[in-house]
């Protein structure tokens, strides 16, 4: 006996029950045991930030990872299932600051670095545990007790090893540069962190036009434009474009002529003639400005698209300005401190933030008669990727890794990688071609301590391991609890050149070093002996039981066969891991990548808590169920933003019912018939054409899904599945109902085969419901669908499948024609004429039956063809030629080609580029699509009408049987009103058979009674 199914599945309930059973029966352990020693498929998990609960966007990536790990497991691959947590760096710090109510770096230092480090670790411990539970609930199978944490001493040591290698190559340097700076976080940020679209927002800023009076030309002044008043007190130069024309207005303003086309100029000069002119700065009285000689410099990049064509230059407050200071030997005045406040030498402005200072600066300019115009401007402006504070520029010392020598080898390495979708490979190439040097230092606290010990003798000591640190330490080792600040800062080492005691620099590292090293740190790259449970050291002690493997293990699992993360990781994780691996081994750390776009709401808008359209992962799991979410994630193209929401989930649930109802149908009839299948003889040997077709159709589905899985293409998996589920339900089962009724064993065996193969094929995408149904349908096979291998099937008979596809197309079109005529589906018709589907001619009887036509003829359909251009498609392609095409079509001047194409006015139009209507002869309903035309004879005679009424009666009685609660096999006595006497006389036996009536009586009203 099979368990009867409820009308609709309760996904969350099924999932909870299945999870509990997996746990109890140890299914995942059994799977890993089963595949141990098999061929390897090496997956490397990109670490998830253990800093907040997981969101639905995490659910997307986690689902894709799980789908392909499950698929590879069904193919017998031995795999690593190590999950990773990103656990240090700015993102953890910022959240901990918020939760502790700390507002600045000073407050962190007052709070104490040791306590702060502990709070960061606690947050990671808390959220990694929470996220683990969420991922388990989503169905992800990972080795949850053996995660890697990027803040483990092991991970840190491997980065040290990398940095030492970089230093030995001569790529490490300390740079004095102007960089984007977050005044809240008090640190510089790197190009790759800031490059994302989301790090720019529309903001309103002041827009000032300011006069710089010329020293040698009385009454004349340069006019500059700025949106950052705070930079004016640090002005040292004004830049002009040497080849542009500048003009003097009659009120003494010098501006670019191109910017003021309506202005009358009393004198004009080329930009190069202005170079060298000196002017009075707007705030020369400030201490910071003492000794500065302001002058005009040439700069080819001066824009003539905005402002005045003369650019104010403050090298201490802008990156291009800083570069110009090097070329023209300009003084660099740094106006702000770490927190973005004006420094003491800026007199009345000192202590104000860059925002606060705008007003007093503007007021002072006005008072001095230097303000030409003051307004506001809305423009795109960068904000901190982590805390969303608007950024400024500061000139600071940072540590960099030069990208010059590694650029070519990284491009070569990327050439060996297969990207899905393929166009993202070029994005990676573009990123690599344009990447600047890697800014690896952050002026922060809870991060990778950079192991740099610069000595006053000039030697830079770089430590490559904890052992080396211990060997060279002169103090502070006793208190070294873990490789983090403040403990590491207390350790001094001996300089290798001069023996002096040297301290570490204070900076910590970019978090992308942490994530980039994991191909080495988790696989035991240079580890001589295997250390059981040896991975979790330092801050991660107690959080993971992972081993630290040895070098042989690294050889076995490196490089990864596959990695998968969001597209923005091209400039982040895909980049950093590639950089580190190419530097250490010369090779890409991954062979294949699947990348995907962001998750948006169901209307295609970004999800935000503030706009109320964000969906919590837990809510989605509780309300939709994990399988439904996984379907949503898998059915959409990775190269487009993914839409996610409850209405879409309802649609998925509804679509899944097609298959659910097929299983339910099977269970109901198989129980009545006492059908007992056997997994050992799964594939049925059948002879009926319909059964043979379903077996072949199943083979095709399995093969198509397999190719799609192999190509990391879940969209095609889902398309193959949906089309198959439709064919199974709306062709096979519908055409076979009577055979199940009649207890035909072949039909049961064929349907059972189809259902079981579907479960196996769909299991990676919907692991819960498939296992739930498997345990119902398969009673003598593997205990879980996930322990049954992926089905191996013969090549399908594609010719046969194409034939039936054509039959189904004819039927669909015939239904369309009928619908257009307004005739009921149950009303039998005299004949159907089919043109353009000769492959279907062997199936005339099936078509007649489906269409409810007495005869099907294959031949020419007399009809008139009306062809119109499909404007949204054709317009963009043809542009100006469209009217001519439209006219020719209207006049009937076109030729119909094979496959629904048309030749018109010298163009060939594809089927999707035209809208085709056919009108038939009087008395016929016509429908047409892509070269196939059907005509349904709509003339009715008494005989057809009477038969139509018999169908109506059968339908009504069967509905009545259901309403009265009769069982499928119950026999009845049927009473029909006298008005139906003629129907009973003509078709009584047939009606009785269809409704299981032992007797039909004529009475007052319609009624059924159990006999
Ligand atoms: Zn910030
Ligand atoms: Zn020294």
PDB file of N, CA, C and O and ligand atoms in Angstrom, residues 182 185 384 387, ligand 1:
ATOM      1  N   UNK A 182      37.060  56.541   4.749  1.00  0.00           N
ATOM      2  CA  UNK A 182      35.798  56.648   5.485  1.00  0.00           C
ATOM      3  C   UNK A 182      36.058  57.341   6.811  1.00  0.00           C
ATOM      4  O   UNK A 182      36.780  56.809   7.651  1.00  0.00           O
ATOM      5  N   UNK A 185      34.743  55.056   9.847  1.00  0.00           N
ATOM      6  CA  UNK A 185      35.552  53.879  10.132  1.00  0.00           C
ATOM      7  C   UNK A 185      37.005  54.254  10.395  1.00  0.00           C
ATOM      8  O   UNK A 185      37.766  53.466  10.954  1.00  0.00           O
ATOM      9  N   UNK A 384      30.872  54.667   2.022  1.00  0.00           N
ATOM     10  CA  UNK A 384      31.625  53.518   2.559  1.00  0.00           C
ATOM     11  C   UNK A 384      30.829  52.237   2.317  1.00  0.00           C
ATOM     12  O   UNK A 384      29.646  52.162   2.636  1.00  0.00           O
ATOM     13  N   UNK A 387      29.743  51.057   6.080  1.00  0.00           N
ATOM     14  CA  UNK A 387      28.894  51.793   7.028  1.00  0.00           C
ATOM     15  C   UNK A 387      28.089  52.903   6.354  1.00  0.00           C
ATOM     16  O   UNK A 387      27.333  53.607   7.009  1.00  0.00           O
TER      17      UNK A 387
HETATM   18 ZN1  LIG B   1      32.786  53.369   7.007  1.00  0.00          ZN
END
